[in-house]
Amino acid sequence: MSGAERADLVVTGGDVLTVDEAGTVVGDGAVAVRDGVIAAVGPAADIAARYASAEVLDAGGCLVLPGLINAHTHLAMAVFRGRADDVDLQGFLAEVIAAEVALLSPEMVAAGVECAVAESVRSGVTAALDMYWFHETAADVAARTGFRLLTGPTFMDIDGPPDGLDFAARLEWAGADLAGGRPYVMAHSTYTLDPGQLREVAALARKHDAVLHIHAAENAGEVDMVAARYGRRPVELLDDLGLLGPGTVLAHAVHLTDAEIDALARTGTAIAHCPVSNLKLAAGVARVPDLLAAGVPVGLGTDGAVSSNTLDMFTALRTAAIVHKGFSGDPTVVDARQAVQMATIGSARAVGMGDRLGSLEVGKQADLIVVDLNAPHLLPRHDPWSTLAYAATAADVRDTVVAGRILMRDRHLTTLDESELATRLQRVTTA
Ligand SMILES: [Zn+2]
C-alpha cells in the first residue's frame, strides 16, 4: 500500500467476484474503499500502487464478493426459533401470532434482532429487508451494530397488536415515520388487511416514495381463502388495487398463474424467493424459472427464523440452486451463477437498492464478504460460482464488511458481544 491516494480499507489478494453485469472475476484482485464506498476494483498490484490504506484485509486464498442480501425476513423472530415446527402456514400463524400478542415488547425485539444480526453477519449477510413489529427498535440495534437494515412500519390488522395501535393510529404513526426518511412500508398480506386498508397503505407508500413489501400467494390455503373472500387470488387482488409496480416486493409468490406472472412482469413487481421456508411449511415450490424467463426481478430471502429456522443465506442460495432442478426435471434451470446473482444483485434490485448494493463496482456501497477457500470441501478451486452455490457454507465466511466497516474479522464479531446473547434471549423469553 504505497500509492498516493487515500483509502480507508483495502481488501486484497483474493479472487474478486464482482457480480457486475459481465460476471467479471478479478484473479488476485483487490477492492479499495473510501468513505464507505467502493473507490476501485482491480488487480491487487494496481490497487497497491495507487492507494495508501491504514486498514488492510489480506484475502489471499479467499473469494471476495458482495455481501448477501436477505430480501425477506423477520429478524426479531429469532426469539421464537423452534416454536412452530412441522406445521403449515396457517398452523404457523396461529402459534406465532398468539405468542407475539402475549409476549412481544421492544426489549424482546432488541434481543432477537441482536441475535439475528450476529447470525446474519456470521453468514455473510450485509443487508436485510425486515418486516416486523417495533421496527424502530430493530433499526436502533442495526445502527449500533453497523448492519444494513431495510425496514419500516408494519401493517397487520389483528386483534390486540403487540404495539397496541389500531389501523387509524397506525396510519398516523407510519406517516410520521416515513416523513422522517424511512423508505419502506410493510403490509403483511391480503388476508390480514382488507382491500380498503391495502389501498390506504399503498397510498402512504406512494406519497413517501417508499418500497412496499407484502407477503403474497405463499400457499394454496391462502390463495383459496382470499379467492373465497374477494373473488380474486392474492396477486390478482393486488393488481386490481393498484399495488403492483416497480416499488413493490412480494414475499414468496409460490402459487402463481401464467396471467399473474405476466402481471408481475408487466408492472415490474419484484419477488423475494424464500425456498427454505416454502419447503419447510410445505407451501410448494415457486415458479422461479418462469419468473426469471418472464423478466421478473427475483431476490432471495430466508423468511424469519421460525419458518426457516436459520437466517443462513448460503443454505437459501444452495436450495434455490437445486430445488428448481429437481422440481422441473431440468438441470439447467437456476444455474450456479444465477443463484449467486439472486442472493446479491437480484436481492438488491428487488428491494430497490440495485444502484447502491449487490455488486462490487466503483461508487457502490462497500458491503462485501471474504469467503475462506482453505477448506477440503471447497477444493479444488476451478469455478467460484459453483463453489458458492453448491459447496460453500455460512461457516466459510471469514470477514464481513458493511459500508466499509468491518463487522466480522477473522470470524470475530467486532460490534456485538456474542457471549451475552444467550442470557439476554433467555431473559426476554421467560420474563
Ligand atoms: Zn415472512
Coordinates of C-alpha atoms and ligand atoms in Angstrom, one line a residue:
M1 CA 0.0 0.0 0.0
S2 CA 2.3 2.7 -1.2
G3 CA 0.2 4.8 -3.6
A4 CA -0.7 8.5 -3.3
E5 CA -4.5 8.1 -3.0
R6 CA -6.1 7.6 0.4
A7 CA -8.2 4.5 1.1
D8 CA -9.8 3.6 4.4
L9 CA -9.7 -0.1 3.7
V10 CA -8.2 -2.3 1.0
V11 CA -9.2 -5.9 0.7
T12 CA -6.5 -7.6 -1.3
G13 CA -5.1 -10.8 -2.6
G14 CA -8.3 -12.8 -3.2
D15 CA -10.2 -13.6 -6.3
V16 CA -12.8 -10.8 -6.6
L17 CA -16.2 -11.9 -7.8
T18 CA -17.7 -8.6 -8.7
V19 CA -21.2 -9.8 -9.8
D20 CA -21.2 -7.0 -12.3
E21 CA -23.3 -7.4 -15.5
A22 CA -20.5 -9.2 -17.3
G23 CA -19.8 -11.5 -14.4
T24 CA -16.2 -10.2 -14.0
V25 CA -13.9 -12.2 -11.7
V26 CA -10.6 -10.4 -11.0
G27 CA -8.0 -13.1 -10.1
D28 CA -5.6 -11.9 -7.4
G29 CA -7.7 -8.8 -7.1
A30 CA -8.4 -6.0 -4.6
V31 CA -11.1 -3.6 -3.6
A32 CA -10.3 -0.2 -2.3
V33 CA -12.8 1.5 0.0
R34 CA -13.1 5.2 0.8
D35 CA -15.8 6.9 2.9
G36 CA -17.8 3.6 3.0
V37 CA -17.9 3.5 -0.8
I38 CA -16.0 1.3 -3.3
A39 CA -13.3 3.6 -4.8
A40 CA -11.7 1.0 -7.0
V41 CA -11.7 -2.7 -8.0
G42 CA -8.8 -4.3 -9.9
P43 CA -5.7 -6.4 -9.9
A44 CA -4.0 -6.3 -6.4
A45 CA -0.8 -4.9 -7.7
D46 CA -2.5 -2.0 -9.4
I47 CA -4.5 -1.1 -6.3
A48 CA -1.4 -1.4 -4.1
A49 CA 0.4 1.0 -6.4
R50 CA -2.4 3.5 -6.4
Y51 CA -3.7 3.5 -2.8
A52 CA -2.3 4.0 0.7
S53 CA -4.6 2.5 3.3
A54 CA -4.3 2.2 7.1
E55 CA -6.6 -0.8 7.1
V56 CA -5.8 -3.9 5.0
L57 CA -7.6 -7.2 4.9
D58 CA -5.5 -9.9 3.3
A59 CA -7.8 -12.1 1.3
G60 CA -5.2 -14.4 -0.1
G61 CA -6.7 -17.8 -0.9
C62 CA -10.2 -16.4 -0.4
L63 CA -13.1 -15.2 -2.5
V64 CA -14.2 -11.6 -2.2
L65 CA -17.8 -10.9 -3.2
P66 CA -20.7 -8.6 -2.5
G67 CA -22.4 -9.2 0.8
L68 CA -25.5 -11.4 0.6
I69 CA -28.8 -9.5 0.8
N70 CA -31.7 -11.2 2.6
A71 CA -34.7 -9.9 0.6
H72 CA -37.3 -11.1 3.1
T73 CA -37.0 -11.8 6.8
H74 CA -38.4 -11.0 10.2
L75 CA -35.1 -10.8 12.2
A76 CA -36.6 -10.4 15.7
M77 CA -38.5 -13.7 15.3
A78 CA -35.2 -15.3 16.2
V79 CA -36.7 -15.2 19.7
F80 CA -39.3 -17.7 18.6
R81 CA -37.0 -20.1 16.8
G82 CA -38.2 -23.6 17.1
R83 CA -41.6 -22.6 18.4
A84 CA -43.7 -23.7 15.4
D85 CA -42.1 -26.6 13.6
D86 CA -43.7 -29.2 11.3
V87 CA -46.9 -27.1 10.7
D88 CA -48.2 -25.3 7.6
L89 CA -48.6 -21.6 7.2
Q90 CA -51.9 -21.4 8.9
G91 CA -50.7 -23.6 11.8
F92 CA -47.6 -21.5 12.0
L93 CA -49.5 -18.2 12.1
A94 CA -51.9 -19.5 14.8
E95 CA -48.9 -20.4 17.0
V96 CA -46.8 -17.4 16.3
I97 CA -49.4 -14.6 16.4
A98 CA -50.6 -15.8 19.8
A99 CA -47.1 -15.8 21.1
E100 CA -46.5 -12.3 19.7
V101 CA -49.7 -10.8 21.2
A102 CA -48.9 -12.4 24.6
L103 CA -45.2 -11.7 24.8
L104 CA -43.8 -9.2 22.4
S105 CA -42.0 -6.0 23.6
P106 CA -39.3 -3.7 22.3
E107 CA -36.9 -5.3 24.7
M108 CA -37.7 -8.7 23.2
V109 CA -37.3 -7.3 19.7
A110 CA -33.9 -5.8 20.6
A111 CA -32.7 -9.2 21.9
G112 CA -34.0 -11.0 18.9
V113 CA -32.5 -8.6 16.4
E114 CA -29.1 -8.7 18.1
C115 CA -29.1 -12.4 17.8
A116 CA -30.3 -12.3 14.2
V117 CA -27.7 -9.6 13.3
A118 CA -24.9 -11.8 14.8
E119 CA -26.2 -14.8 12.9
S120 CA -26.5 -12.8 9.7
V121 CA -23.1 -11.2 9.8
R122 CA -21.5 -14.6 10.5
S123 CA -23.2 -16.0 7.4
G124 CA -22.1 -13.2 5.1
V125 CA -25.4 -11.2 5.1
T126 CA -24.8 -7.5 5.0
A127 CA -28.4 -6.2 4.5
A128 CA -31.9 -7.4 5.1
L129 CA -35.4 -6.3 4.2
D130 CA -37.1 -6.8 7.6
M131 CA -40.8 -6.8 8.3
Y132 CA -41.8 -6.8 12.0
W133 CA -43.4 -5.1 15.0
F134 CA -41.3 -2.4 16.8
H135 CA -39.1 -1.7 13.7
E136 CA -37.7 1.4 15.4
T137 CA -36.1 -0.8 18.0
A138 CA -34.7 -3.1 15.3
A139 CA -33.3 0.0 13.4
D140 CA -31.6 1.1 16.6
V141 CA -29.9 -2.2 17.1
A142 CA -28.8 -2.2 13.4
A143 CA -27.4 1.3 13.7
R144 CA -25.5 0.3 16.8
T145 CA -24.1 -2.9 15.2
G146 CA -23.4 -1.5 11.7
F147 CA -25.8 -3.8 10.0
R148 CA -27.8 -2.5 7.0
L149 CA -31.4 -2.9 8.0
L150 CA -34.0 -2.1 5.4
T151 CA -37.2 -1.7 7.4
G152 CA -40.3 0.4 8.1
P153 CA -43.7 0.4 9.7
T154 CA -45.7 -2.9 9.5
F155 CA -49.4 -3.1 8.9
M156 CA -51.2 -6.3 10.0
D157 CA -54.8 -5.8 11.3
I158 CA -55.0 -8.4 14.1
D159 CA -56.8 -8.2 17.5
G160 CA -54.5 -6.9 20.2
P161 CA -51.4 -6.0 18.1
P162 CA -48.2 -6.0 20.3
D163 CA -47.8 -2.3 19.9
G164 CA -51.5 -1.5 20.7
L165 CA -52.1 0.6 17.6
D166 CA -55.3 0.2 15.7
F167 CA -55.3 0.8 12.0
A168 CA -56.1 4.5 12.1
A169 CA -53.4 5.2 14.7
R170 CA -51.0 3.0 12.8
L171 CA -51.5 5.1 9.6
E172 CA -50.7 8.2 11.5
W173 CA -47.7 6.7 13.2
A174 CA -46.4 5.3 10.0
G175 CA -46.8 8.6 8.2
A176 CA -44.6 10.3 10.7
D177 CA -42.0 7.5 10.5
L178 CA -41.9 7.7 6.7
A179 CA -41.7 11.5 6.8
G180 CA -38.6 11.0 8.8
G181 CA -37.0 9.4 5.8
R182 CA -37.6 5.7 6.1
P183 CA -38.1 4.3 2.6
Y184 CA -40.0 1.1 3.3
V185 CA -43.6 0.2 4.2
M186 CA -44.5 -3.3 5.2
A187 CA -48.1 -4.6 4.6
H188 CA -48.4 -8.1 6.0
S189 CA -50.8 -9.7 3.4
T190 CA -54.1 -9.7 1.6
Y191 CA -55.6 -11.9 4.3
T192 CA -54.6 -9.7 7.3
L193 CA -55.5 -6.4 5.7
D194 CA -58.8 -5.7 3.8
P195 CA -58.8 -4.1 0.3
G196 CA -59.6 -0.6 1.7
Q197 CA -56.7 -0.9 4.2
L198 CA -54.4 -2.1 1.4
R199 CA -55.3 0.9 -0.7
E200 CA -54.5 3.3 2.2
V201 CA -51.2 1.6 2.9
A202 CA -50.2 1.7 -0.8
A203 CA -51.2 5.4 -1.0
L204 CA -49.0 6.1 2.0
A205 CA -46.1 4.3 0.3
R206 CA -46.6 6.2 -2.9
K207 CA -46.8 9.5 -1.0
H208 CA -43.4 8.9 0.6
D209 CA -41.8 7.2 -2.5
A210 CA -41.3 4.1 -0.3
V211 CA -40.9 0.5 -1.3
L212 CA -44.0 -1.6 -0.4
H213 CA -43.3 -5.1 0.9
I214 CA -46.1 -7.7 1.3
H215 CA -46.5 -11.5 1.6
A216 CA -48.5 -12.9 -1.3
A217 CA -49.5 -16.3 -2.7
E218 CA -47.4 -18.2 -0.2
N219 CA -49.6 -21.3 0.0
A220 CA -52.7 -22.9 -1.6
G221 CA -54.8 -22.4 1.5
E222 CA -54.1 -18.6 1.5
V223 CA -55.0 -18.4 -2.2
D224 CA -58.2 -20.2 -1.6
M225 CA -59.1 -18.1 1.4
V226 CA -58.5 -14.8 -0.4
A227 CA -60.3 -16.1 -3.5
A228 CA -63.3 -17.1 -1.4
R229 CA -63.4 -13.8 0.4
Y230 CA -62.9 -11.4 -2.5
G231 CA -63.4 -13.5 -5.7
R232 CA -59.8 -12.7 -6.6
R233 CA -56.5 -14.5 -6.0
P234 CA -53.9 -12.5 -3.9
V235 CA -51.8 -11.3 -6.8
E236 CA -55.0 -10.6 -8.9
L237 CA -56.3 -8.6 -6.0
L238 CA -53.1 -6.6 -5.6
D239 CA -53.2 -5.9 -9.3
D240 CA -56.8 -4.7 -9.1
L241 CA -56.0 -2.5 -6.2
G242 CA -53.0 -0.9 -8.0
L243 CA -50.5 -2.3 -5.5
L244 CA -48.2 -4.0 -8.1
G245 CA -45.4 -1.9 -9.6
P246 CA -41.6 -1.4 -9.6
G247 CA -41.7 -0.3 -6.0
T248 CA -43.4 -3.4 -4.7
V249 CA -41.7 -6.6 -3.4
L250 CA -43.8 -9.7 -2.9
A251 CA -42.5 -12.3 -0.5
H252 CA -42.9 -15.9 -1.6
A253 CA -45.2 -15.7 -4.6
V254 CA -45.3 -19.5 -4.8
H255 CA -48.8 -20.0 -6.3
L256 CA -49.0 -18.0 -9.5
T257 CA -50.9 -18.5 -12.7
D258 CA -49.4 -17.6 -16.1
A259 CA -51.5 -14.5 -16.1
E260 CA -50.2 -13.5 -12.7
I261 CA -46.6 -13.9 -13.8
D262 CA -47.4 -11.7 -16.8
A263 CA -48.9 -9.1 -14.5
L264 CA -45.7 -9.1 -12.3
A265 CA -43.5 -8.7 -15.4
R266 CA -45.8 -6.0 -16.9
T267 CA -45.8 -4.0 -13.7
G268 CA -42.1 -4.5 -12.8
T269 CA -43.1 -6.1 -9.4
A270 CA -40.2 -7.9 -7.7
I271 CA -40.3 -11.2 -5.8
A272 CA -38.4 -12.3 -2.7
H273 CA -38.0 -16.0 -3.2
C274 CA -37.7 -18.0 0.1
P275 CA -37.2 -21.6 -0.9
V276 CA -36.3 -23.0 2.6
S277 CA -39.3 -21.5 4.3
N278 CA -41.6 -22.7 1.4
L279 CA -40.3 -26.2 1.7
K280 CA -40.5 -26.4 5.5
L281 CA -44.0 -25.1 5.6
A282 CA -45.0 -27.4 2.7
A283 CA -46.1 -24.3 0.8
G284 CA -44.7 -25.5 -2.5
V285 CA -42.0 -24.5 -5.0
A286 CA -42.2 -21.0 -6.5
R287 CA -42.1 -20.9 -10.3
V288 CA -38.7 -19.2 -10.3
P289 CA -37.5 -20.4 -13.7
D290 CA -40.8 -19.0 -15.3
L291 CA -40.4 -15.7 -13.3
L292 CA -36.8 -15.3 -14.5
A293 CA -37.8 -16.1 -18.1
A294 CA -40.6 -13.5 -17.9
G295 CA -38.1 -10.9 -16.7
V296 CA -39.5 -10.5 -13.1
P297 CA -36.8 -9.3 -10.7
V298 CA -36.2 -12.1 -8.2
G299 CA -34.2 -11.7 -5.0
L300 CA -33.5 -14.3 -2.3
G301 CA -34.6 -14.4 1.3
T302 CA -34.7 -16.7 4.3
D303 CA -38.0 -15.6 5.9
G304 CA -37.9 -15.5 9.7
A305 CA -36.2 -17.9 12.0
V306 CA -39.4 -19.6 12.9
S307 CA -40.4 -20.7 9.4
S308 CA -36.9 -21.4 8.1
N309 CA -35.2 -21.8 11.5
T310 CA -32.0 -20.1 10.3
L311 CA -31.1 -16.9 8.6
D312 CA -28.4 -18.7 6.6
M313 CA -28.4 -17.2 3.1
F314 CA -25.9 -19.9 1.9
T315 CA -28.5 -22.5 2.6
A316 CA -31.1 -20.4 0.8
L317 CA -28.8 -19.9 -2.1
R318 CA -28.0 -23.6 -2.4
T319 CA -31.6 -24.6 -2.1
A320 CA -32.6 -22.1 -4.8
A321 CA -29.9 -23.6 -7.0
I322 CA -31.1 -27.2 -6.6
V323 CA -34.8 -27.3 -5.8
H324 CA -35.9 -26.0 -9.2
K325 CA -33.8 -28.6 -11.0
G326 CA -35.5 -31.4 -9.0
F327 CA -39.0 -29.9 -9.4
S328 CA -38.8 -29.2 -13.1
G329 CA -36.6 -32.2 -14.2
D330 CA -34.3 -29.7 -15.9
P331 CA -30.8 -29.5 -14.5
T332 CA -30.1 -26.2 -16.4
V333 CA -32.6 -24.0 -14.5
V334 CA -31.3 -21.6 -11.9
D335 CA -27.6 -22.3 -12.6
A336 CA -24.9 -21.5 -10.1
R337 CA -24.3 -18.0 -11.4
Q338 CA -28.0 -17.2 -11.4
A339 CA -28.3 -18.4 -7.8
V340 CA -25.4 -16.2 -6.6
Q341 CA -26.8 -13.3 -8.6
M342 CA -30.2 -13.8 -7.0
A343 CA -28.6 -13.6 -3.5
T344 CA -26.7 -10.4 -4.3
I345 CA -27.6 -8.1 -7.2
G346 CA -31.0 -9.8 -7.6
S347 CA -31.9 -9.1 -4.0
A348 CA -30.5 -5.5 -4.3
R349 CA -32.7 -4.8 -7.3
A350 CA -35.7 -6.4 -5.7
V351 CA -35.5 -4.2 -2.6
G352 CA -34.9 -1.0 -4.7
M353 CA -31.2 -0.7 -4.0
G354 CA -29.8 -2.0 -7.2
D355 CA -27.9 1.2 -7.8
R356 CA -26.2 1.1 -4.4
L357 CA -25.8 -2.6 -3.4
G358 CA -25.4 -6.1 -4.8
S359 CA -22.2 -5.9 -6.8
L360 CA -18.6 -4.7 -6.3
E361 CA -18.4 -1.7 -8.6
V362 CA -17.0 1.8 -8.2
G363 CA -19.4 4.1 -6.5
K364 CA -21.5 1.4 -4.8
Q365 CA -21.6 0.9 -1.0
A366 CA -18.7 -1.2 0.3
D367 CA -20.7 -4.1 1.5
L368 CA -18.6 -7.2 0.9
I369 CA -17.6 -10.5 2.4
V370 CA -14.5 -12.7 2.3
V371 CA -15.1 -16.4 2.0
D372 CA -12.2 -18.6 3.1
L373 CA -11.5 -21.3 0.5
N374 CA -8.8 -23.1 2.5
A375 CA -11.0 -26.0 3.4
P376 CA -11.2 -29.5 1.9
H377 CA -14.9 -29.2 1.0
L378 CA -14.1 -26.2 -1.2
L379 CA -11.2 -27.7 -3.2
P380 CA -10.2 -27.7 -6.0
R381 CA -10.9 -24.0 -6.9
H382 CA -12.0 -24.1 -10.5
D383 CA -15.2 -22.2 -10.6
P384 CA -16.2 -19.6 -7.9
W385 CA -19.9 -19.6 -8.9
S386 CA -20.0 -23.4 -8.4
T387 CA -18.1 -23.2 -5.1
L388 CA -20.5 -20.6 -3.7
A389 CA -23.8 -22.2 -5.0
Y390 CA -23.1 -25.9 -4.3
A391 CA -20.3 -26.3 -1.8
A392 CA -19.7 -23.2 0.5
T393 CA -21.5 -22.8 3.8
A394 CA -22.1 -19.9 6.1
A395 CA -19.2 -21.1 8.3
D396 CA -16.8 -20.4 5.5
V397 CA -17.4 -16.6 5.7
R398 CA -14.3 -15.1 7.3
D399 CA -14.9 -11.4 7.2
T400 CA -18.0 -9.2 6.7
V401 CA -17.8 -5.6 5.8
V402 CA -20.8 -3.1 5.6
A403 CA -20.2 0.4 4.3
G404 CA -16.5 -0.1 4.7
R405 CA -16.8 -1.0 8.4
I406 CA -15.5 -4.5 9.3
L407 CA -18.3 -6.2 11.3
M408 CA -16.5 -9.5 11.4
R409 CA -12.8 -10.0 11.2
D410 CA -11.3 -13.5 11.2
R411 CA -14.6 -14.8 12.4
H412 CA -14.8 -12.5 15.4
L413 CA -17.7 -10.0 15.5
T414 CA -16.4 -6.5 16.2
T415 CA -19.7 -4.7 17.1
L416 CA -21.6 -7.3 19.1
D417 CA -20.8 -9.2 22.3
E418 CA -22.0 -12.7 21.4
S419 CA -21.3 -14.0 24.9
E420 CA -24.3 -12.0 26.1
L421 CA -26.8 -13.2 23.5
A422 CA -27.9 -16.4 25.1
T423 CA -28.5 -14.8 28.5
R424 CA -30.4 -11.9 27.0
L425 CA -32.6 -14.2 24.9
Q426 CA -33.3 -16.4 27.9
R427 CA -34.3 -13.4 30.0
V428 CA -36.7 -11.9 27.5
T429 CA -38.4 -15.2 26.5
T430 CA -39.0 -16.3 30.1
A431 CA -39.9 -13.0 31.6
Ligands
ZN1 ZN -42.4 -13.7 6.0

